[in-house]
Each structure stands twice: as C-alpha cells, then as structure tokens.
Coordinates of C-alpha atoms and ligand atoms in Angstrom, one line a residue:
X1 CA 91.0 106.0 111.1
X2 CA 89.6 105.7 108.1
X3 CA 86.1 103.6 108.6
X4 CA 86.1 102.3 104.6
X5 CA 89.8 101.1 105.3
X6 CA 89.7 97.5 103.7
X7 CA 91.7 95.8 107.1
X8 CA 92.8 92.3 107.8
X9 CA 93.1 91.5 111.5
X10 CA 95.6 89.4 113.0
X11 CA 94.6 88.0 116.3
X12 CA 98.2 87.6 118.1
X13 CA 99.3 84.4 120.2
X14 CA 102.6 85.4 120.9
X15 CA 104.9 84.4 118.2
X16 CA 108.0 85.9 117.4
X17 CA 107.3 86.2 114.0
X18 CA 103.8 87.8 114.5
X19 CA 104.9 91.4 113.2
X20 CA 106.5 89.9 110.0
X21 CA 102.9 89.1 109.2
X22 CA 101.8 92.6 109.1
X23 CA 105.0 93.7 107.5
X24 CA 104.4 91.1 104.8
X25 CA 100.8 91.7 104.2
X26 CA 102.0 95.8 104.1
X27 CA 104.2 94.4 101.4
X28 CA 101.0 93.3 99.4
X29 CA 99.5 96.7 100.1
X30 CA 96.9 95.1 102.4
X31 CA 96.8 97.6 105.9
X32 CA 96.0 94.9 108.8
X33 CA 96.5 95.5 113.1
X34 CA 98.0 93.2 115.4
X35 CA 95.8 92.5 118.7
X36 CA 96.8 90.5 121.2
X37 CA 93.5 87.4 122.1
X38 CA 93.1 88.7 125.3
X39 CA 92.6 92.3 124.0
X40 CA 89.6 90.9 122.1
X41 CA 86.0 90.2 122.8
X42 CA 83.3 89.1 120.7
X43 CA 82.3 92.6 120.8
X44 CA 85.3 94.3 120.2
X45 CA 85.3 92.0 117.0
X46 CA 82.5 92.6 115.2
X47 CA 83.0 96.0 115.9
X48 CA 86.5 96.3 114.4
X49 CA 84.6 94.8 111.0
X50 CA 87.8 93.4 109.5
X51 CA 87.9 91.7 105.9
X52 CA 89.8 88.9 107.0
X53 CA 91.3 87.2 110.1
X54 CA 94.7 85.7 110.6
X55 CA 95.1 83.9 114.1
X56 CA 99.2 83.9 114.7
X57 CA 101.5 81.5 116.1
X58 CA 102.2 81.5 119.4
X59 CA 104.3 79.2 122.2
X60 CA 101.3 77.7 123.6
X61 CA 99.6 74.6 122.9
X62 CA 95.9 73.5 122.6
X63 CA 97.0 70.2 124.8
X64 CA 98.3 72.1 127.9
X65 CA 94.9 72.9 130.8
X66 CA 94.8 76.6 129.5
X67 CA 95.4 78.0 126.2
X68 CA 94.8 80.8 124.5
X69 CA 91.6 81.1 122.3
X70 CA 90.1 83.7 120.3
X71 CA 86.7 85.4 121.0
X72 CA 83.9 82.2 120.6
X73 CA 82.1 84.4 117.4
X74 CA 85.0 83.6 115.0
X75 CA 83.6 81.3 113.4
X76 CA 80.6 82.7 113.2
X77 CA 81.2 85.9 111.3
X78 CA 81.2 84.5 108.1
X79 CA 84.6 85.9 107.1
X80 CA 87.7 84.0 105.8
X81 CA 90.3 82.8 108.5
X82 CA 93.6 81.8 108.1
X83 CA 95.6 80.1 111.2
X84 CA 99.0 79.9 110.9
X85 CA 101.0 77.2 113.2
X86 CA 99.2 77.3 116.9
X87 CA 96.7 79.9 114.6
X88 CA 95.7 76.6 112.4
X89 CA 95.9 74.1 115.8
X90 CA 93.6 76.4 118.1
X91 CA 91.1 76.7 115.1
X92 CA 91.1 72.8 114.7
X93 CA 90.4 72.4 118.7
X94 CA 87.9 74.9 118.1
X95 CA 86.3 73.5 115.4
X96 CA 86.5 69.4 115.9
X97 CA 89.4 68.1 115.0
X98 CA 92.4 66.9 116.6
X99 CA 96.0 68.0 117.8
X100 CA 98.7 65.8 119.0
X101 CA 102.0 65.9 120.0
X102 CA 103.4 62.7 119.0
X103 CA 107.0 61.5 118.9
X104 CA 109.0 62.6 116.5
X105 CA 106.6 64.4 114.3
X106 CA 107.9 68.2 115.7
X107 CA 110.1 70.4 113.1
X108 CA 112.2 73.5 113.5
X109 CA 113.3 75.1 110.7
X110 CA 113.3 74.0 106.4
X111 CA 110.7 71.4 105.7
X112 CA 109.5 70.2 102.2
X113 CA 105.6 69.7 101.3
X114 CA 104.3 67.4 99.1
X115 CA 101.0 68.2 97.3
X116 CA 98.6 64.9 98.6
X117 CA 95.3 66.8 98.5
X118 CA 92.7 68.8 96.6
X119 CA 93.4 71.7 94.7
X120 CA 92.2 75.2 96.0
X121 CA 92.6 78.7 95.1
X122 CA 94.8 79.0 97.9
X123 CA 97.4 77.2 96.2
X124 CA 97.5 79.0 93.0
X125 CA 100.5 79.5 91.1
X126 CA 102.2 76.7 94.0
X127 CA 103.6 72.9 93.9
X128 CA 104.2 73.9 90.4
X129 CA 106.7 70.9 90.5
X130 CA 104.6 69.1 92.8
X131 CA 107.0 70.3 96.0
X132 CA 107.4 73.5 98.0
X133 CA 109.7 74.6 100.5
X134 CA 108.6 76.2 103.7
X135 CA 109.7 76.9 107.3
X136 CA 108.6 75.1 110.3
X137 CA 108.7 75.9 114.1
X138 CA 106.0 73.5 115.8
X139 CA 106.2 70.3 118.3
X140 CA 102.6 69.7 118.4
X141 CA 100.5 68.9 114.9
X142 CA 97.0 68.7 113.6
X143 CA 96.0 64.7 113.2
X144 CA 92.3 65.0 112.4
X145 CA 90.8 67.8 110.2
X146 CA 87.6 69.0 110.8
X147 CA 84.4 68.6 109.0
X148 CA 84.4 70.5 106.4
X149 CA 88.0 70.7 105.6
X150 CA 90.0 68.9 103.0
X151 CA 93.8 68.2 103.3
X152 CA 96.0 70.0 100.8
X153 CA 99.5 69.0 101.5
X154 CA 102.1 67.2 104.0
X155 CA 105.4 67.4 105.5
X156 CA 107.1 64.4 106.9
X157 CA 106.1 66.2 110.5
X158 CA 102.9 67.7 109.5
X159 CA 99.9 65.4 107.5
X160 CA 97.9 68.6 107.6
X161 CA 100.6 71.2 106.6
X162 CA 97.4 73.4 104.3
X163 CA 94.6 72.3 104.6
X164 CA 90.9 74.4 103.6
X165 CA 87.6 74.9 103.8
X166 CA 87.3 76.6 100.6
X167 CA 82.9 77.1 101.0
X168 CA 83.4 79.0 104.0
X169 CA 87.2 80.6 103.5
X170 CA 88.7 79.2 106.9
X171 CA 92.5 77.9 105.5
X172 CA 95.5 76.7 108.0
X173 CA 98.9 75.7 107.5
X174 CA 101.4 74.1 109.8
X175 CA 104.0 76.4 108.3
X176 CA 105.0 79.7 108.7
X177 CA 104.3 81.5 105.2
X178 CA 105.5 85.2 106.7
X179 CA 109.2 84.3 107.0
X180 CA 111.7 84.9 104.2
X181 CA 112.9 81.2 104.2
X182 CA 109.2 79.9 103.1
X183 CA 110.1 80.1 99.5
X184 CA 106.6 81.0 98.3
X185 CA 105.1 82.4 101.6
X186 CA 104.4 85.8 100.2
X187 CA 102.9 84.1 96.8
X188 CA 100.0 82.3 99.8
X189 CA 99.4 84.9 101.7
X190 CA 98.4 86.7 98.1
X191 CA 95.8 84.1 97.8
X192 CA 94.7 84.2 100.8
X193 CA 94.1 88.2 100.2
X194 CA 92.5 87.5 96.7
X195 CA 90.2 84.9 98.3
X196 CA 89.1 87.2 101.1
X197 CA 89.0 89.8 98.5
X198 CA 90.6 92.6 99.2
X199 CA 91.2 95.5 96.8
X200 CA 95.2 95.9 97.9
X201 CA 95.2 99.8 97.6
X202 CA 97.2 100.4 100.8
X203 CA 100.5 102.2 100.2
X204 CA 102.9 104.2 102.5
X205 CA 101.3 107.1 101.5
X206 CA 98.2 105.9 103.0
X207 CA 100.0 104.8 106.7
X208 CA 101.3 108.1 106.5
X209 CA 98.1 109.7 106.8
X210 CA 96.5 107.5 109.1
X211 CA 99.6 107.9 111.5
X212 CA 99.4 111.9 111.4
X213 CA 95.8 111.6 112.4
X214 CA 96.2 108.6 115.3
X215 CA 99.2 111.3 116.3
X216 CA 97.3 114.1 116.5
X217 CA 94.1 112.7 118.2
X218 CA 96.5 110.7 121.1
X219 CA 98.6 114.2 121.3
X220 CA 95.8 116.7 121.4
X221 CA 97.1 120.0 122.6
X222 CA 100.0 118.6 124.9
X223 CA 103.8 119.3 124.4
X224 CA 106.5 116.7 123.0
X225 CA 109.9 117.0 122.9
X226 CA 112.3 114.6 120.2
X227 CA 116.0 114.0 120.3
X228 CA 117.3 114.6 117.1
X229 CA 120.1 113.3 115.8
X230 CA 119.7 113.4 112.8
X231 CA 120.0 109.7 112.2
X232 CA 117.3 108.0 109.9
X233 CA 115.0 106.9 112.5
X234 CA 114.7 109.7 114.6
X235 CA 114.3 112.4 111.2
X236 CA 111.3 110.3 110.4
X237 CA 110.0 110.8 114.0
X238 CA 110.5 114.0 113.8
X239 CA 108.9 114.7 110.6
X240 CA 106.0 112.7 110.7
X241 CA 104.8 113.7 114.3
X242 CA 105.4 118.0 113.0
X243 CA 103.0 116.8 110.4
X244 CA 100.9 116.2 113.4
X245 CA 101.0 118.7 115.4
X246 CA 103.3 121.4 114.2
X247 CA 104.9 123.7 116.5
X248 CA 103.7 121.6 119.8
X249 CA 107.0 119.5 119.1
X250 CA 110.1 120.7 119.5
X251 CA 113.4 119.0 118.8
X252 CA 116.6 119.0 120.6
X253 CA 119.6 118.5 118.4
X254 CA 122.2 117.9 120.9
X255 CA 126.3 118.3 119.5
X256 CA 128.9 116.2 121.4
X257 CA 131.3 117.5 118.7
X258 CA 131.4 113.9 117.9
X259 CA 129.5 113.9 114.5
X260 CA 131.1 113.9 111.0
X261 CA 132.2 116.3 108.9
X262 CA 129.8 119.2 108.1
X263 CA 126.7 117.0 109.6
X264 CA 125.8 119.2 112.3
X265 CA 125.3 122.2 109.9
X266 CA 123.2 119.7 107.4
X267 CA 120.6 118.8 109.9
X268 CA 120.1 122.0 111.3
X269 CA 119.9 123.8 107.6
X270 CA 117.4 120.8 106.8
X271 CA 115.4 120.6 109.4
X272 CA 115.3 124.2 110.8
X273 CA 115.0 126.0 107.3
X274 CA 113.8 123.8 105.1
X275 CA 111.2 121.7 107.2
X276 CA 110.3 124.9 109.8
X277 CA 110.6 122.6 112.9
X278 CA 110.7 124.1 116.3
X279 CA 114.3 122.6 116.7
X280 CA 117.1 123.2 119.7
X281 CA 120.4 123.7 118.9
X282 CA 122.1 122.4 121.7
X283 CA 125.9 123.2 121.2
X284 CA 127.6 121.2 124.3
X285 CA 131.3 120.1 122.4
X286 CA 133.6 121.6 124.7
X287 CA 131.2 119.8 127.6
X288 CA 131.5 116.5 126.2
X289 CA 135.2 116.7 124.7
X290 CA 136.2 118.2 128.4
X291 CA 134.3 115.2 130.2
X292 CA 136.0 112.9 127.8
X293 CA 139.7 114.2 128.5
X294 CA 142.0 110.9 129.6
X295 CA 139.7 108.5 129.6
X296 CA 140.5 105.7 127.3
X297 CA 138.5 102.9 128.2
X298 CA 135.6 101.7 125.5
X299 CA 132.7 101.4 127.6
X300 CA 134.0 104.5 130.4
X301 CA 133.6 106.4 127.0
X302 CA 130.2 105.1 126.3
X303 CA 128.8 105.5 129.8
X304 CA 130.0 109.0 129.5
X305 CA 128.2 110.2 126.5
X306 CA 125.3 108.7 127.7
X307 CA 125.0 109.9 130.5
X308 CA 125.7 113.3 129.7
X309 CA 123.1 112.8 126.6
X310 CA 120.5 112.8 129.0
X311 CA 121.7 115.4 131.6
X312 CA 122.2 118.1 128.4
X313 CA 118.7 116.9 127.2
X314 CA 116.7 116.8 130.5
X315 CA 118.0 120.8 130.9
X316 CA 117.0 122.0 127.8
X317 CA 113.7 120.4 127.2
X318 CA 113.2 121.8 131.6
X319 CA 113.7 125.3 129.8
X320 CA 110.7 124.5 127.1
X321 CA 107.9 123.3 130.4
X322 CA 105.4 121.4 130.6
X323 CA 105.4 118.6 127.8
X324 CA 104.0 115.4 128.2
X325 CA 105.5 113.4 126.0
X326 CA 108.8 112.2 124.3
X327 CA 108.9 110.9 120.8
X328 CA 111.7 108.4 120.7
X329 CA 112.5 106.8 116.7
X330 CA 111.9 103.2 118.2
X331 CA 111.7 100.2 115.3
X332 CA 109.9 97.1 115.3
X333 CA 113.4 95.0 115.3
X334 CA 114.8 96.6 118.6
X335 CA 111.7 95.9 120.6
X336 CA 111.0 91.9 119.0
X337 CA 113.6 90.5 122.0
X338 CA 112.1 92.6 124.5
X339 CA 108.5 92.6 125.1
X340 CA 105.8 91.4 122.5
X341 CA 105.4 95.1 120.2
X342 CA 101.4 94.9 121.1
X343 CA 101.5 94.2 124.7
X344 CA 100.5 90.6 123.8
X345 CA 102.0 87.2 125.0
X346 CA 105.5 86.6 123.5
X347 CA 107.7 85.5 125.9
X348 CA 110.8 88.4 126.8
X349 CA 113.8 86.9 125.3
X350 CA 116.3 89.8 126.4
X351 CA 115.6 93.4 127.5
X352 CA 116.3 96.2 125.3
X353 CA 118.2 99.1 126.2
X354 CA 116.7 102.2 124.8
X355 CA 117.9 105.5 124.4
X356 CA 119.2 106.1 128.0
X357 CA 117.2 105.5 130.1
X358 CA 115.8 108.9 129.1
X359 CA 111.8 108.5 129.6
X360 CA 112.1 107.2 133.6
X361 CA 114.4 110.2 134.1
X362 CA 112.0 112.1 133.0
X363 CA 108.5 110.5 133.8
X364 CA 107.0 111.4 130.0
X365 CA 105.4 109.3 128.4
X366 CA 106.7 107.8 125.3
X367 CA 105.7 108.2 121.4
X368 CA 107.1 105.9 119.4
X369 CA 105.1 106.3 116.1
X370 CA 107.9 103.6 114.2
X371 CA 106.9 101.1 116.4
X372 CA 105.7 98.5 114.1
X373 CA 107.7 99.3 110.9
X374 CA 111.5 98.1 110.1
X375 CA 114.0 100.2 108.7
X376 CA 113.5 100.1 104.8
X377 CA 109.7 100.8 105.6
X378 CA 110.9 103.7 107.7
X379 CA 113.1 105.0 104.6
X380 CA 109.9 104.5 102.5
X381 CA 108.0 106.7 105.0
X382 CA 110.8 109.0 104.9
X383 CA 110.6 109.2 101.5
X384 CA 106.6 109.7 101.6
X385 CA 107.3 112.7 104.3
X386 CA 109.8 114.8 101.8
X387 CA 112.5 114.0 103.5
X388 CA 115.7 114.1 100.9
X389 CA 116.5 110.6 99.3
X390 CA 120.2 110.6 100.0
X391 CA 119.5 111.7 102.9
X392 CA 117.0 108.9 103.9
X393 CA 119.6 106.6 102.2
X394 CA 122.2 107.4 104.2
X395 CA 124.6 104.7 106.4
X396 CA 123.8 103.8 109.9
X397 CA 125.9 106.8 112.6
X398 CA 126.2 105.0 116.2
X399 CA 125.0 107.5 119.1
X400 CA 128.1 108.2 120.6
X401 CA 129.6 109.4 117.3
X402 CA 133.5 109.5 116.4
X403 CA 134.7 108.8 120.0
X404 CA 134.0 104.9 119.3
X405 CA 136.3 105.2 116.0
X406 CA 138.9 106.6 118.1
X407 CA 140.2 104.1 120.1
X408 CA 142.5 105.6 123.1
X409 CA 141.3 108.9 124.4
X410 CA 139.2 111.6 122.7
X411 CA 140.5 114.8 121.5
X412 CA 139.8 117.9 119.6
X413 CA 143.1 117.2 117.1
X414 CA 142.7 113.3 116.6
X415 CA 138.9 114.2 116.2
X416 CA 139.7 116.6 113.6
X417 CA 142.2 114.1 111.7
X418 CA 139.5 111.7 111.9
X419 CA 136.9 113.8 110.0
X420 CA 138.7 114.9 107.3
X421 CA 140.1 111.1 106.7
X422 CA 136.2 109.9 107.5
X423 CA 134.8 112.6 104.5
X424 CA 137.4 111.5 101.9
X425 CA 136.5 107.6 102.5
X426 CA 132.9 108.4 101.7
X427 CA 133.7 110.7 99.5
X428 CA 135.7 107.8 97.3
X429 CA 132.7 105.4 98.1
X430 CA 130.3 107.7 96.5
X431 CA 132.9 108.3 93.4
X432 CA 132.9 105.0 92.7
X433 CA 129.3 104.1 93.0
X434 CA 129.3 101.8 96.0
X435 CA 127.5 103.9 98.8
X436 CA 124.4 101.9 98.5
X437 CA 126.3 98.4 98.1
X438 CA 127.8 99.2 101.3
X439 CA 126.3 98.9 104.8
X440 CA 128.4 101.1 106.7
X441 CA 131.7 102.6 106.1
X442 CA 134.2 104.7 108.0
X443 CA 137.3 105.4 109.3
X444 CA 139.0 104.6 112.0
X445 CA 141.9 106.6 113.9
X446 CA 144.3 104.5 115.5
X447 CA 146.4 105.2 118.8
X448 CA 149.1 104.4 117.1
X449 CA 151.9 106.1 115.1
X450 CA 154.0 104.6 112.7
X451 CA 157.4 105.9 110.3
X452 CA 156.9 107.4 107.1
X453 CA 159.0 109.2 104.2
X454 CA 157.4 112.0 102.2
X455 CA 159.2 114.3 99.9
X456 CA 162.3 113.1 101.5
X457 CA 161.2 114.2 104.9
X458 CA 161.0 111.5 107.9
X459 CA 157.0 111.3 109.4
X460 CA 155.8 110.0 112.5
X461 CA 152.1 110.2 112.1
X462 CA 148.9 108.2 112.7
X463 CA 147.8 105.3 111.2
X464 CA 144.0 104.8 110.3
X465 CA 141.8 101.6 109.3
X466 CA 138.7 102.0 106.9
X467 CA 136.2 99.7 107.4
X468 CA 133.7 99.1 105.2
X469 CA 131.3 96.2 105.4
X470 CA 127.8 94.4 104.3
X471 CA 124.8 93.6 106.3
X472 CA 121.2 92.9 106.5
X473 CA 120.3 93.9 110.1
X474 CA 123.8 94.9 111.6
X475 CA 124.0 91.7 113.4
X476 CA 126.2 89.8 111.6
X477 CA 128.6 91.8 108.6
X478 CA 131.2 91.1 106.0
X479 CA 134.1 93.0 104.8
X480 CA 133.6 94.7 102.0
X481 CA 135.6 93.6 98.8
X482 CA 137.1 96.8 97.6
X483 CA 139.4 95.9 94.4
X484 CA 143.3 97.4 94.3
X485 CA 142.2 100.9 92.4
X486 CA 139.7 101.3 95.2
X487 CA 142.2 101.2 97.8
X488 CA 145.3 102.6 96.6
X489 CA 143.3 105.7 95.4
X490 CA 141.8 106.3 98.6
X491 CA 145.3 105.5 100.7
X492 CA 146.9 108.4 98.5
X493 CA 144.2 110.4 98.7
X494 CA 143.9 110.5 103.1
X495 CA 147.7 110.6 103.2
X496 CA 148.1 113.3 100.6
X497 CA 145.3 115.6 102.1
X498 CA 145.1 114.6 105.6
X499 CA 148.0 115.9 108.1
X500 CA 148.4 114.0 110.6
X501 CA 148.3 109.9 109.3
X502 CA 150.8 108.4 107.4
X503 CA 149.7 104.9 106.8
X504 CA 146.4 103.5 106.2
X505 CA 145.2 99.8 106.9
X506 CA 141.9 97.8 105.5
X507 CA 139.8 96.2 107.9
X508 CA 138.9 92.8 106.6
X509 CA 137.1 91.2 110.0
X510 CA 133.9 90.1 109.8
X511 CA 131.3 90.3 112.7
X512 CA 131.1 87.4 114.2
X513 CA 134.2 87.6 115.4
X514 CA 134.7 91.4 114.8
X515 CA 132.1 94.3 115.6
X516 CA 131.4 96.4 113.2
X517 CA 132.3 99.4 115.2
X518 CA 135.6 99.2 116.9
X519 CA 134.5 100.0 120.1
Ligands
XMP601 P1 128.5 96.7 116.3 O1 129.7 97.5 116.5 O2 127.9 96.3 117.7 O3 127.4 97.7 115.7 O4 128.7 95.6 115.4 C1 126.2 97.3 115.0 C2 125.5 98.5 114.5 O5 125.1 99.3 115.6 C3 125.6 100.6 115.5 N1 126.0 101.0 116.9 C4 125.3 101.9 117.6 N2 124.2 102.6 117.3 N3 124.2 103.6 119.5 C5 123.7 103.5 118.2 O6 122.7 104.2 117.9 C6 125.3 102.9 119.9 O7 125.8 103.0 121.0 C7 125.8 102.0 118.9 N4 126.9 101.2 118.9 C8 126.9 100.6 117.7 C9 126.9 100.4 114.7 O8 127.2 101.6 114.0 C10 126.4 99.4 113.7 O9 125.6 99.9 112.7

C-alpha cells in the first residue's frame, strides 16, 4: 500500500453499522481500514500512522467487568479522535468521566438535539435552526465529561450527545452520524475530516489500484479459479483480480441453459475477446434441463441447480490443477448478518449462505476482493475497471436463472417462450426510458393456459406475468407503476411475436407479502 496514503482508522467494537463508516467516509473521498480492538496494540498503532482515529459502536458497555478498550497510547498520539456511541463512552471511561445507565435515559432509533453548548468547528454548517435530527441506538450514556471537554448538544436520552475537546481534536457523540437517517451525519463526519485535516483525494480509481496490488502480493504465483456468471458482482471479481495477476486466473462460465436471451454469447464475446481472460466455457444445458425433467417443486428445483453448479464446476476447475484459491464476488451487505466483515466482535445475527457451499467442497481458500464495498461502489469500480456501463448497469439475474420464472416444471419449449417474452419486456422498458427507474424486471411463464381468439382462429396458449418492481437492497420492493400505453404496448407486442402465450397479466404484489422472484 501506498505509505503517503492520507488514512483514517477506525478501531471496531462490533457494531452493525461499523462498515457504513468506512463506506461514508469513502463517500468523502477519505480511504480509512476497519480493525477490530483486539487486532491492535500500541505498536501496531503507531506503526499504522493514521491521520485520524474513529473508535466504533459496539454492543458492549464500559459498566459490565470486561469491556473492550483500545490500545492505552490513544490518547497519547496527539491525533484527533472521534468516538461514536460505545466509541465516545469507552473514550470518556478512559479519559475521566462518567457512564451510566440510568432509567429511562436509553434511545433506539430518531432522536432530536438541541444546541445547549459551545460552538466548535465540528458543528459547522449544523443546528442551523437551532435542532438536528439524528439516529440513536444506546441504553447506557455519558453523565460527566471529561476535563477538557465541553458539551455541545443534548437529546432528551443523551446530555452529552457531541461534545469536544477542540485543543486536542478528541470529539464524541452519542449518535450514530454514519447512518442515512442522521439527517446531517455525512455534513459531521466532513468536519471531523477538515479538522483532522485531510486532503480528501481518495477516489475509486485509487482503491482500484491499491486492491490490484494487495491482490497480487496475497496471490503471488498461485492459481485461482472464478465462477462467472456474468452477473455484476462476480464480472467485477473477475476483472479486477486479471488486473492482478493475468492469466493465473481462470474463469468458469458455467451454462445451465437457464440464462436470457443472447446472454451467454455476451459474456463470453466480452469477457473472452474483448478483456482476454482465461475463461471456461462450460456448456452443461442438456445436463441441467435433463436433471430438471418432472420436477416441479420450487426449492427441489433450487437444490438441483445448486448442486449440480458445484459438481459441473468442481470438474472443470480439477481439469485446470493445482489452484489455491477461489475468488467468489462476495459484498459487504451479504456478510453484515453473518460474521463481523473484519473478524471483529459483532455478534452473528444469521448465517449466510454463500455460493454453494462451494469453497469446503473444494478446500480453497477464498478471495473475496468486494468484501467491504456495496453494490453501487461495486458498479463504480466496475466502471473504473472498463467494464461497459450498461453492462455494469444492468438488473439483478438470480443464480438459478429462468427455472425460478417458470413455475411448474422446466423445459426446453416453455424455456424458449419464456426468452423471447423476457427480451421483448426489456426491450419495451428500455424504449421507454425506464431501465434504470426499475429494480428488476422480467417475465414470468405460467403453468397455465388460457382461451384466446386470433384472426378468427380459437388459441389455447400460455399465459405470462411481467413483473417489474423498485427497491433499495432487494429486501423489501414495490410494483412498478407502468401507465396504460406501457402495458397495452407491451401485451400486443409478446402476444403478436411470441407463439406460444396468449394472455399476459401485471404483477402488482409487493414484497413483503410477495417475493420478488416467483419462486
Ligand atoms: P426474492 O425473490 O427473495 O429476491 O425477493 C430478492 C433478490 O434476490 C434475487 N435472488 C437470487 N439471487 N441466487 C441469486 O444470486 C438466488 O438463488 C436468488 N434468488 C433470488 C432476486 O432476483 C432478487 O433480486
């Protein structure tokens, strides 16, 4: 790494919300690392050299026998510290002053501040009508400051929601300032950076190359094999780690015959001729379509792709030898609920299921160079590694493809109907500008056939469902409000073109209580 890199340090005490600091402060193109307390000694820190310091919430609390502390130097270094929640608690403890827990004085969620202390750079361009609006998450509460420190502002819970010791830069607040409900969180953290005084020159670009260079140093000369499938997350993988290493990775691109129209083609054109990777075609349709025959039942069809996934994948990458490693397109949001992202304390909240189970199988060990980022950061790397912007753009594709928007069982002929329908939805979307508005869209065949007249023929044909919806994160979705035009267009257009559906429906269920996916 880079030893000039300006950095900001955040010493993690197990808060959920620890990596949104570091996503935030990315935000204010300020590059900072997470390490957990007990990764740190008072070595270790003055040897990392950072600009700044941020000590993190966490689930403990400075009243219990134990609790976390940071190495005993801190305070020492001369360098500005901000503790956020247990962050500004523990540095209080440390420092002098006093915690309680008190009745009634704990506060989950919205809280207002009122301005009832000094003024401090800290607080720039804030309480502009003497109020702010932040988000709390805390039972216990400072009740005495330190020497040194002066109180800034209050909630009803908190009587020291900011306070600072602006002569020696050490700053806490009660709130959390990294989440998107604190209205102004992002405007204090900029302070903060100003204050410690920080030149905010990071940009993707620069991550880029600093990732490339942690790749190939951990890599060295060893082997690494990538699924590809051409979804968003694992392109990036792919890309950023040949950057790295070049032909010492080779991708697998394995075809259930379950993607959508043309896609197979597109990924291996982009990826084989355009970006030169060392990729694996692995054509297995008539494998999975065979495997799939009479089986109707959701989650029989799930288990079935996945476990042929990793039987197709575990022979072709035994064909390549000896690698070490698999690269697997892992984001920051699908390991949050499962184990803290450093290694440091949160507490596991549900486990994750990865891609199949695919790196015990195998005994490699993993890559997962996304780790830390979430998904529009991952498009921005994208973007950084040349990867096509409609490409990077593009809606979220579920692993087991087309067989989960084919209710009923799988075959060659509905999958074939359900393409073309699929291509013309999109298609439509595009026309009418919407793509981007739209979290995911698709079509849906149904195992279901219904009377129709055309010409002045009798039909008996399918009947699909578009579904088209909004969303942040995929967990929770809307329907998509398509006006009249929209959908009559589209209806004449899959019924004229398409043989084999004769009536199509709009999916107006939400998730909750829908899925987005049917199945
Ligand atoms: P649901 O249907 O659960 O989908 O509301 C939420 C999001 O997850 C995608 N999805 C999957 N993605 N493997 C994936 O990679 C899967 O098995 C899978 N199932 C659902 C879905 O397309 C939506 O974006």
């Amino acid at each position: 790494m880079n030893s000039n890199l300006e950095k900001l340090l955040i010493i993690d005490f197990g808060s959920q919300f620890t990596q949104l600091i570091g996503r935030k402060l990315r935000e204010l193109n300020v590059f900072s690392e997470i390490i957990p307390y007990q990764n740190l000694s008072n070595k270790t820190l003055e040897n990392y050299n950072p600009k700044a310091i941020i000590l993190s919430g966490g689930p403990s609390s400075v009243l219990g026998k134990k609790f976390p502390l940071p190495p005993s130097n801190l305070f020492d270094l001369g360098i500005p510290v901000l503790g956020i929640c247990y962050g500004l608690q523990v540095m209080m403890k440390l420092l002098g002053g006093k915690v309680d827990s008190g009745s009634g004085t704990s506060e989950f969620g919205r809280a207002i501040l009122k301005k009832t202390g000094i003024n401090s750079e800290i607080i720039n361009d804030l309480f502009i009508r003497g109020i702010e609006q932040v988000w709390m998450s805390h039972g216990d509460h400072v009740s005495e400051i330190s020497k040194g420190f002066e109180a800034i502002a209050s909630s009803e819970g908190a009587p020291f929601a900011i306070i600072a010791n602006d002569h020696k830069k050490l700053y806490g607040v009660q709130f959390h300032p990294e989440v998107y409900h604190t209205k102004n969180g992002l405007k204090f953290l900029n302070n903060f950076l100003l204050i410690s005084g920080f030149s905010k020159n990071w940009s993707m670009g620069s991550f880029k190359e600093e990732k490339i260079n942690v790749l190939k140093n951990q890599i060295g000369n060893k082997q690494v094999i990538c699924a590809l499938s051409g979804g968003v997350d694992s392109s990036v993988t792919a890309t950023l780690i040949h950057k790295a290493i070049g032909n010492k990775l080779t991708c697998i691109y394995v075809d259930h015959g379950l993607m959508r129209l043309n896609e197979s083609e597109e990924i291996i054109h982009m990826f084989k001729n355009n970006f030169k990777l060392n990729l694996i075609y692995a054509d297995e349709r008539d494998y999975f379509l065979k495997s799939l025959k009479g089986v109707s039942d959701p989650e029989m069809k799930r288990k079935i792709i996945g476990n042929l996934f990793i039987e197709v994948f575990t022979k072709y990458s035994e064909e390549i030898g000896d690698i070490e490693y698999l690269a697997q397109g892992t984001l920051y949001p699908d390991v949050i609920e499962s184990v803290s992202f450093t290694g440091g304390p949160s507490e596991t909240i549900k486990s994750h299921h990865n891609v199949g189970g695919l790196p015990k199988k195998m005994k490699l060990k993993l890559v997962e160079p996304l780790r830390e980022l979430f998904k529009d950061e991952v498009r921005q790397l994208g973007f950084e590694l040349g990867l096509p912007k409609e490409f990077i753009g593009r809606h979220p594709f579920p692993g087991p493809g087309l067989a989960i928007r084919c209710p009923g069982e799988v075959t060659s002929y509905k999958i074939n109907i359900l393409r073309k329908a699929d291509a013309i939805f999109i298609d439509q979307i595009k026309k009418y500008n919407l793509y981007d508005k739209i979290w995911q869209a698709f079509v849906v065949l149904l195992p279901v056939r219904s009377v129709g007249v055309m010409g002045d023929g009798r039909t008996y044909d399918f009947v699909c469902s578009l579904r088209a919806v909004t969303s942040v994160d995929g967990m929770t979705a809307d329907f998509y409000p398509f006006n009249n035009d929209f959908l009559g267009e589209t209806s004449n257009k899959i019924i004229n073109e398409v043989k084999g559906i004769n009536r199509v429906t709009y999916d107006i269920t939400s998730k909750p209580p829908g899925t987005i996916e049917w199945e």
